[in-house]
Amino acid sequence: MAVKKKEAEVNLLEAIQQFCADKSLDREAVMGVIRDSLVTAYKKKSGIETLDEEANPIKVEFASGTDGENVVIVVSRKVVESSPANGLEISLEEARTVYPDANVDDVLDFKEKPMELSRIISSQAKQMVFQRLRDMEKELLYQEYKAKEGELTHGYFQRWKKDAMSIDLGKVEGIMPKREQNPGEKYHSGDRLKAIIQKVELRPREPIPVITLSRASADFVRKLFEMEIPEIYDGLVEIVNVARQPSIRTKVVVYATRGDIDPVGACVGMKGVRIQSIVRELGNERIDIVQYSSDPTEFIANAISPAKPYDVKADSIGREAMVIVPEEQLSLAIGINGSNVKLASQLTGFRIDIKTIAQYNEEFSSPEARERLDKLFSPPAEITEDEDDGVTALEDLPGLSARLIGLLRSAGINNVETLIEISQDDLAKLPGIGQTTAAQILRILAESVEWVEES
């Protein structure tokens, strides 16, 4: 029987060591969990759950010997002449079986093996250990994958869970809900696929972190471009914005940080080789590369591609635009189920109305109609020095680039006074401006504007 106990104890430790290696857990942290669990179990067995651990600690030791690594519980117990009142006392007769020179009132250390605890208490201790280890593994995985949120990853399709896909990521499984899947894509067990880690969260009833993946988001396309286009990765070309209708069309707005670089050509590549690899990854989804411009009419004309507009009229204040196209370009400008004009509207922040040349001439044939149209889409008259009401032009902010000024003006922000009133979150929601750019703009404001409190 003694041999079986030793073997069981050694096997338990070996199992824990293997668990640490498999799950990449810190050995000292795991041993700490075991110590805490065994101390709790011993207190429960001895009826001393309310014991102040600092006043009379119960220790757990891991000792290496010739027979393997052993776990022992060390308890400081007081020697009493009569029967012991609790687990922290021991009778003189029993104490002398271990310490022959023991006397009453001596406080001596006694060792007890976990296997010598009662069967129920031992089982509870084991459950407590493995529950704490599972919690530790769950937290470790959460921290690891939370740091990768928004990054591109790859995995292998496992199975369907109702409408959701289960993806093997190596250490854990991720899920891809139906709304995050590319419509029309079909997978078989073991197929390799790329996706973006969209969200990582802890749920009380789930044994591992819930990792939500996406292939339908605009950020997925953004990450593919960063991976495939060296100029984007190196910061020579910036992605200003991405608008997407999965499996139908995606529009990507790009901007070159250097004048000698063609941002559209860099993304397309020689004979389209760069863009084709992204198109294949997206299941032959159409991708339009749009060059950014601070001029709203030029930007809208670029965004409505592949259609070639005859004329564009834009109202920067009302955020409305009229795009006039030849008859044969109408279907291209609108797109399948209106996808092209919808995505162009998302990118530019303008509500876009598409008209053919014939429709435009018919609707605005009279001089009165043309006059109303000119007033609607004419740029506001420039403020002269005599009319200046004390506002500060955006150009007066040192460090604010022409591109940022163009983005702000296209959003209706024409002076510093208006910019000051806008929060970082609201700035980040404007077309072409994310959290990073919004923080940069506010930093320029803080460095350049002197704040005066009104008395």
PDB file of C-alpha atoms in Angstrom, residues 7-206:
ATOM      1  CA  GLU A   7       3.577   6.178  -6.906  1.00  0.00           C
ATOM      2  CA  ALA A   8       0.292   8.102  -6.840  1.00  0.00           C
ATOM      3  CA  GLU A   9       2.010  11.102  -5.272  1.00  0.00           C
ATOM      4  CA  VAL A  10       4.882  11.101  -7.737  1.00  0.00           C
ATOM      5  CA  ASN A  11       2.449  10.654 -10.641  1.00  0.00           C
ATOM      6  CA  LEU A  12       0.457  13.652  -9.436  1.00  0.00           C
ATOM      7  CA  LEU A  13       3.585  15.827  -9.430  1.00  0.00           C
ATOM      8  CA  GLU A  14       4.649  14.511 -12.823  1.00  0.00           C
ATOM      9  CA  ALA A  15       1.195  15.311 -14.190  1.00  0.00           C
ATOM     10  CA  ILE A  16       1.442  18.861 -12.860  1.00  0.00           C
ATOM     11  CA  GLN A  17       4.938  19.280 -14.317  1.00  0.00           C
ATOM     12  CA  GLN A  18       3.672  18.060 -17.673  1.00  0.00           C
ATOM     13  CA  PHE A  19       0.696  20.400 -17.379  1.00  0.00           C
ATOM     14  CA  CYS A  20       3.078  23.346 -16.837  1.00  0.00           C
ATOM     15  CA  ALA A  21       5.118  22.385 -19.901  1.00  0.00           C
ATOM     16  CA  ASP A  22       2.064  21.881 -22.120  1.00  0.00           C
ATOM     17  CA  LYS A  23       0.347  25.089 -21.056  1.00  0.00           C
ATOM     18  CA  SER A  24       3.482  27.276 -20.744  1.00  0.00           C
ATOM     19  CA  LEU A  25       2.704  28.058 -17.110  1.00  0.00           C
ATOM     20  CA  ASP A  26       5.268  29.328 -14.624  1.00  0.00           C
ATOM     21  CA  ARG A  27       6.393  26.481 -12.341  1.00  0.00           C
ATOM     22  CA  GLU A  28       6.731  28.656  -9.231  1.00  0.00           C
ATOM     23  CA  ALA A  29       3.274  30.103  -9.747  1.00  0.00           C
ATOM     24  CA  VAL A  30       1.837  26.596 -10.101  1.00  0.00           C
ATOM     25  CA  MET A  31       3.626  25.409  -6.962  1.00  0.00           C
ATOM     26  CA  GLY A  32       2.149  28.430  -5.170  1.00  0.00           C
ATOM     27  CA  VAL A  33      -1.323  27.312  -6.212  1.00  0.00           C
ATOM     28  CA  ILE A  34      -0.624  23.809  -4.894  1.00  0.00           C
ATOM     29  CA  ARG A  35       0.619  25.211  -1.571  1.00  0.00           C
ATOM     30  CA  ASP A  36      -2.480  27.369  -1.093  1.00  0.00           C
ATOM     31  CA  SER A  37      -4.833  24.526  -1.989  1.00  0.00           C
ATOM     32  CA  LEU A  38      -3.169  22.013   0.356  1.00  0.00           C
ATOM     33  CA  VAL A  39      -3.129  24.498   3.244  1.00  0.00           C
ATOM     34  CA  THR A  40      -6.854  25.168   2.702  1.00  0.00           C
ATOM     35  CA  ALA A  41      -7.574  21.430   2.578  1.00  0.00           C
ATOM     36  CA  TYR A  42      -5.588  20.774   5.779  1.00  0.00           C
ATOM     37  CA  LYS A  43      -7.401  23.573   7.615  1.00  0.00           C
ATOM     38  CA  LYS A  44     -10.718  22.071   6.566  1.00  0.00           C
ATOM     39  CA  LYS A  45      -9.684  18.598   7.728  1.00  0.00           C
ATOM     40  CA  SER A  46      -8.475  19.936  11.085  1.00  0.00           C
ATOM     41  CA  GLY A  47     -11.464  22.214  11.649  1.00  0.00           C
ATOM     42  CA  ILE A  48      -9.332  25.382  11.780  1.00  0.00           C
ATOM     43  CA  GLU A  49     -10.623  27.271   8.704  1.00  0.00           C
ATOM     44  CA  THR A  50     -10.688  30.542  10.709  1.00  0.00           C
ATOM     45  CA  LEU A  51      -7.014  30.255  11.643  1.00  0.00           C
ATOM     46  CA  ASP A  52      -4.980  33.438  11.153  1.00  0.00           C
ATOM     47  CA  GLU A  53      -2.235  32.184   8.842  1.00  0.00           C
ATOM     48  CA  GLU A  54       0.229  34.867   9.903  1.00  0.00           C
ATOM     49  CA  ALA A  55      -0.145  33.971  13.596  1.00  0.00           C
ATOM     50  CA  ASN A  56       0.551  30.256  13.108  1.00  0.00           C
ATOM     51  CA  PRO A  57       1.379  29.396   9.505  1.00  0.00           C
ATOM     52  CA  ILE A  58       0.904  26.011   7.944  1.00  0.00           C
ATOM     53  CA  LYS A  59       3.599  25.414   5.343  1.00  0.00           C
ATOM     54  CA  VAL A  60       3.937  23.122   2.344  1.00  0.00           C
ATOM     55  CA  GLU A  61       7.391  21.881   1.347  1.00  0.00           C
ATOM     56  CA  PHE A  62       8.644  20.270  -1.835  1.00  0.00           C
ATOM     57  CA  ALA A  63      11.648  18.092  -1.010  1.00  0.00           C
ATOM     58  CA  SER A  64      13.765  16.151  -3.504  1.00  0.00           C
ATOM     59  CA  GLY A  65      14.894  12.721  -2.395  1.00  0.00           C
ATOM     60  CA  THR A  66      16.188   9.468  -3.798  1.00  0.00           C
ATOM     61  CA  ASP A  67      12.624   8.240  -4.169  1.00  0.00           C
ATOM     62  CA  GLY A  68      11.550  11.251  -6.218  1.00  0.00           C
ATOM     63  CA  GLU A  69      10.116  14.626  -5.400  1.00  0.00           C
ATOM     64  CA  ASN A  70       7.773  14.636  -2.380  1.00  0.00           C
ATOM     65  CA  VAL A  71       5.150  17.057  -1.108  1.00  0.00           C
ATOM     66  CA  VAL A  72       4.706  17.412   2.652  1.00  0.00           C
ATOM     67  CA  ILE A  73       2.563  19.641   4.835  1.00  0.00           C
ATOM     68  CA  VAL A  74       4.491  21.074   7.798  1.00  0.00           C
ATOM     69  CA  VAL A  75       2.355  22.056  10.802  1.00  0.00           C
ATOM     70  CA  SER A  76       3.602  23.708  13.987  1.00  0.00           C
ATOM     71  CA  ARG A  77       1.676  21.927  16.774  1.00  0.00           C
ATOM     72  CA  LYS A  78       1.695  22.576  20.504  1.00  0.00           C
ATOM     73  CA  VAL A  79       2.304  19.600  22.816  1.00  0.00           C
ATOM     74  CA  VAL A  80      -0.458  19.147  25.433  1.00  0.00           C
ATOM     75  CA  GLU A  81      -0.808  16.570  28.182  1.00  0.00           C
ATOM     76  CA  SER A  82      -4.487  15.820  27.617  1.00  0.00           C
ATOM     77  CA  SER A  83      -6.397  15.234  24.402  1.00  0.00           C
ATOM     78  CA  PRO A  84      -5.728  17.910  21.677  1.00  0.00           C
ATOM     79  CA  ALA A  85      -8.475  20.509  21.183  1.00  0.00           C
ATOM     80  CA  ASN A  86      -7.782  21.067  17.470  1.00  0.00           C
ATOM     81  CA  GLY A  87      -5.366  20.308  14.656  1.00  0.00           C
ATOM     82  CA  LEU A  88      -2.767  22.689  16.083  1.00  0.00           C
ATOM     83  CA  GLU A  89      -2.300  20.618  19.245  1.00  0.00           C
ATOM     84  CA  ILE A  90      -0.877  17.116  19.797  1.00  0.00           C
ATOM     85  CA  SER A  91      -0.833  14.848  22.847  1.00  0.00           C
ATOM     86  CA  LEU A  92       2.439  14.295  24.670  1.00  0.00           C
ATOM     87  CA  GLU A  93       2.279  10.554  24.002  1.00  0.00           C
ATOM     88  CA  GLU A  94       1.816  11.017  20.240  1.00  0.00           C
ATOM     89  CA  ALA A  95       4.455  13.759  20.045  1.00  0.00           C
ATOM     90  CA  ARG A  96       7.083  11.479  21.639  1.00  0.00           C
ATOM     91  CA  THR A  97       6.638   8.928  18.862  1.00  0.00           C
ATOM     92  CA  VAL A  98       8.310  11.523  16.601  1.00  0.00           C
ATOM     93  CA  TYR A  99      10.265  13.608  19.118  1.00  0.00           C
ATOM     94  CA  PRO A 100      11.312  11.335  22.105  1.00  0.00           C
ATOM     95  CA  ASP A 101      12.474  14.381  24.132  1.00  0.00           C
ATOM     96  CA  ALA A 102       9.223  16.331  23.651  1.00  0.00           C
ATOM     97  CA  ASN A 103       7.690  18.074  26.686  1.00  0.00           C
ATOM     98  CA  VAL A 104       4.366  19.740  27.382  1.00  0.00           C
ATOM     99  CA  ASP A 105       4.036  23.272  25.874  1.00  0.00           C
ATOM    100  CA  ASP A 106       6.728  22.584  23.265  1.00  0.00           C
ATOM    101  CA  VAL A 107       5.843  23.787  19.751  1.00  0.00           C
ATOM    102  CA  LEU A 108       7.176  21.301  17.250  1.00  0.00           C
ATOM    103  CA  ASP A 109       6.961  20.844  13.486  1.00  0.00           C
ATOM    104  CA  PHE A 110       5.132  17.759  12.285  1.00  0.00           C
ATOM    105  CA  LYS A 111       5.044  16.587   8.694  1.00  0.00           C
ATOM    106  CA  GLU A 112       2.048  15.079   7.003  1.00  0.00           C
ATOM    107  CA  LYS A 113       1.713  13.872   3.442  1.00  0.00           C
ATOM    108  CA  PRO A 114      -1.225  15.040   1.323  1.00  0.00           C
ATOM    109  CA  MET A 115      -2.107  11.405   0.591  1.00  0.00           C
ATOM    110  CA  GLU A 116      -2.684  10.905   4.316  1.00  0.00           C
ATOM    111  CA  LEU A 117      -5.540  13.408   4.298  1.00  0.00           C
ATOM    112  CA  SER A 118      -8.994  11.860   4.176  1.00  0.00           C
ATOM    113  CA  ARG A 119     -10.149  10.646   0.769  1.00  0.00           C
ATOM    114  CA  ILE A 120     -12.803  13.384   0.449  1.00  0.00           C
ATOM    115  CA  ILE A 121     -10.479  16.195   1.565  1.00  0.00           C
ATOM    116  CA  SER A 122      -7.702  14.912  -0.713  1.00  0.00           C
ATOM    117  CA  SER A 123     -10.087  14.830  -3.655  1.00  0.00           C
ATOM    118  CA  GLN A 124     -11.278  18.374  -2.875  1.00  0.00           C
ATOM    119  CA  ALA A 125      -7.679  19.584  -2.700  1.00  0.00           C
ATOM    120  CA  LYS A 126      -6.921  18.018  -6.085  1.00  0.00           C
ATOM    121  CA  GLN A 127     -10.022  19.639  -7.620  1.00  0.00           C
ATOM    122  CA  MET A 128      -9.035  22.969  -6.113  1.00  0.00           C
ATOM    123  CA  VAL A 129      -5.529  22.692  -7.564  1.00  0.00           C
ATOM    124  CA  PHE A 130      -6.667  21.928 -11.080  1.00  0.00           C
ATOM    125  CA  GLN A 131      -9.420  24.566 -10.990  1.00  0.00           C
ATOM    126  CA  ARG A 132      -6.875  27.210  -9.961  1.00  0.00           C
ATOM    127  CA  LEU A 133      -4.511  25.980 -12.694  1.00  0.00           C
ATOM    128  CA  ARG A 134      -7.285  26.198 -15.290  1.00  0.00           C
ATOM    129  CA  ASP A 135      -8.056  29.747 -14.133  1.00  0.00           C
ATOM    130  CA  MET A 136      -4.355  30.606 -14.394  1.00  0.00           C
ATOM    131  CA  GLU A 137      -4.159  29.162 -17.908  1.00  0.00           C
ATOM    132  CA  LYS A 138      -7.323  31.043 -18.925  1.00  0.00           C
ATOM    133  CA  GLU A 139      -5.912  34.362 -17.679  1.00  0.00           C
ATOM    134  CA  LEU A 140      -2.550  33.707 -19.376  1.00  0.00           C
ATOM    135  CA  LEU A 141      -4.218  32.957 -22.716  1.00  0.00           C
ATOM    136  CA  TYR A 142      -6.429  36.026 -22.340  1.00  0.00           C
ATOM    137  CA  GLN A 143      -3.460  38.324 -21.785  1.00  0.00           C
ATOM    138  CA  GLU A 144      -1.575  36.776 -24.735  1.00  0.00           C
ATOM    139  CA  TYR A 145      -4.411  37.095 -27.256  1.00  0.00           C
ATOM    140  CA  LYS A 146      -5.754  40.405 -25.916  1.00  0.00           C
ATOM    141  CA  ALA A 147      -2.381  41.920 -26.876  1.00  0.00           C
ATOM    142  CA  LYS A 148      -2.960  40.595 -30.438  1.00  0.00           C
ATOM    143  CA  GLU A 149      -6.403  42.170 -30.806  1.00  0.00           C
ATOM    144  CA  GLY A 150      -6.648  43.810 -34.244  1.00  0.00           C
ATOM    145  CA  GLU A 151      -3.789  41.730 -35.658  1.00  0.00           C
ATOM    146  CA  LEU A 152      -3.834  39.303 -38.559  1.00  0.00           C
ATOM    147  CA  THR A 153      -3.598  35.609 -37.708  1.00  0.00           C
ATOM    148  CA  HIS A 154      -4.093  32.280 -39.428  1.00  0.00           C
ATOM    149  CA  GLY A 155      -5.712  29.040 -38.370  1.00  0.00           C
ATOM    150  CA  TYR A 156      -7.368  25.872 -39.605  1.00  0.00           C
ATOM    151  CA  PHE A 157     -11.077  25.336 -40.075  1.00  0.00           C
ATOM    152  CA  GLN A 158     -12.321  22.720 -37.607  1.00  0.00           C
ATOM    153  CA  ARG A 159     -16.103  22.470 -37.743  1.00  0.00           C
ATOM    154  CA  TRP A 160     -19.381  24.369 -37.812  1.00  0.00           C
ATOM    155  CA  LYS A 161     -21.142  25.345 -34.596  1.00  0.00           C
ATOM    156  CA  LYS A 162     -24.582  26.269 -35.929  1.00  0.00           C
ATOM    157  CA  ASP A 163     -23.732  29.260 -38.160  1.00  0.00           C
ATOM    158  CA  ALA A 164     -20.350  29.977 -36.527  1.00  0.00           C
ATOM    159  CA  MET A 165     -17.018  28.595 -37.700  1.00  0.00           C
ATOM    160  CA  SER A 166     -14.608  27.030 -35.215  1.00  0.00           C
ATOM    161  CA  ILE A 167     -10.984  27.876 -36.095  1.00  0.00           C
ATOM    162  CA  ASP A 168      -7.947  26.123 -34.593  1.00  0.00           C
ATOM    163  CA  LEU A 169      -5.375  28.795 -33.674  1.00  0.00           C
ATOM    164  CA  GLY A 170      -2.882  26.405 -32.083  1.00  0.00           C
ATOM    165  CA  LYS A 171      -3.257  26.960 -28.339  1.00  0.00           C
ATOM    166  CA  VAL A 172      -6.962  27.809 -28.487  1.00  0.00           C
ATOM    167  CA  GLU A 173      -9.951  27.771 -30.793  1.00  0.00           C
ATOM    168  CA  GLY A 174     -11.403  30.969 -32.193  1.00  0.00           C
ATOM    169  CA  ILE A 175     -14.940  31.490 -33.423  1.00  0.00           C
ATOM    170  CA  MET A 176     -16.099  33.332 -36.530  1.00  0.00           C
ATOM    171  CA  PRO A 177     -19.796  34.280 -36.325  1.00  0.00           C
ATOM    172  CA  LYS A 178     -21.838  34.378 -39.502  1.00  0.00           C
ATOM    173  CA  ARG A 179     -21.789  38.199 -39.597  1.00  0.00           C
ATOM    174  CA  GLU A 180     -17.943  38.108 -39.698  1.00  0.00           C
ATOM    175  CA  GLN A 181     -17.699  35.564 -42.509  1.00  0.00           C
ATOM    176  CA  ASN A 182     -17.216  36.389 -46.171  1.00  0.00           C
ATOM    177  CA  PRO A 183     -20.520  35.430 -47.836  1.00  0.00           C
ATOM    178  CA  GLY A 184     -20.130  32.626 -50.333  1.00  0.00           C
ATOM    179  CA  GLU A 185     -16.872  31.208 -48.964  1.00  0.00           C
ATOM    180  CA  LYS A 186     -16.866  27.447 -48.386  1.00  0.00           C
ATOM    181  CA  TYR A 187     -14.411  25.569 -46.160  1.00  0.00           C
ATOM    182  CA  HIS A 188     -13.592  21.954 -45.421  1.00  0.00           C
ATOM    183  CA  SER A 189     -12.046  20.521 -42.275  1.00  0.00           C
ATOM    184  CA  GLY A 190      -8.322  21.325 -42.162  1.00  0.00           C
ATOM    185  CA  ASP A 191      -8.472  24.237 -44.639  1.00  0.00           C
ATOM    186  CA  ARG A 192      -6.042  27.033 -43.747  1.00  0.00           C
ATOM    187  CA  LEU A 193      -7.398  30.576 -43.618  1.00  0.00           C
ATOM    188  CA  LYS A 194      -6.440  34.089 -42.532  1.00  0.00           C
ATOM    189  CA  ALA A 195      -8.536  36.305 -40.275  1.00  0.00           C
ATOM    190  CA  ILE A 196      -8.236  39.293 -37.978  1.00  0.00           C
ATOM    191  CA  ILE A 197      -8.539  38.910 -34.209  1.00  0.00           C
ATOM    192  CA  GLN A 198     -11.479  41.231 -33.695  1.00  0.00           C
ATOM    193  CA  LYS A 199     -12.279  40.772 -30.004  1.00  0.00           C
ATOM    194  CA  VAL A 200     -10.920  38.794 -27.035  1.00  0.00           C
ATOM    195  CA  GLU A 201     -13.062  38.495 -23.918  1.00  0.00           C
ATOM    196  CA  LEU A 202     -13.446  36.452 -20.741  1.00  0.00           C
ATOM    197  CA  ARG A 203     -16.811  34.825 -20.055  1.00  0.00           C
ATOM    198  CA  PRO A 204     -17.529  33.196 -16.667  1.00  0.00           C
ATOM    199  CA  ARG A 205     -18.951  29.950 -18.054  1.00  0.00           C
ATOM    200  CA  GLU A 206     -16.325  29.474 -20.766  1.00  0.00           C
TER     201      GLU A 206
END
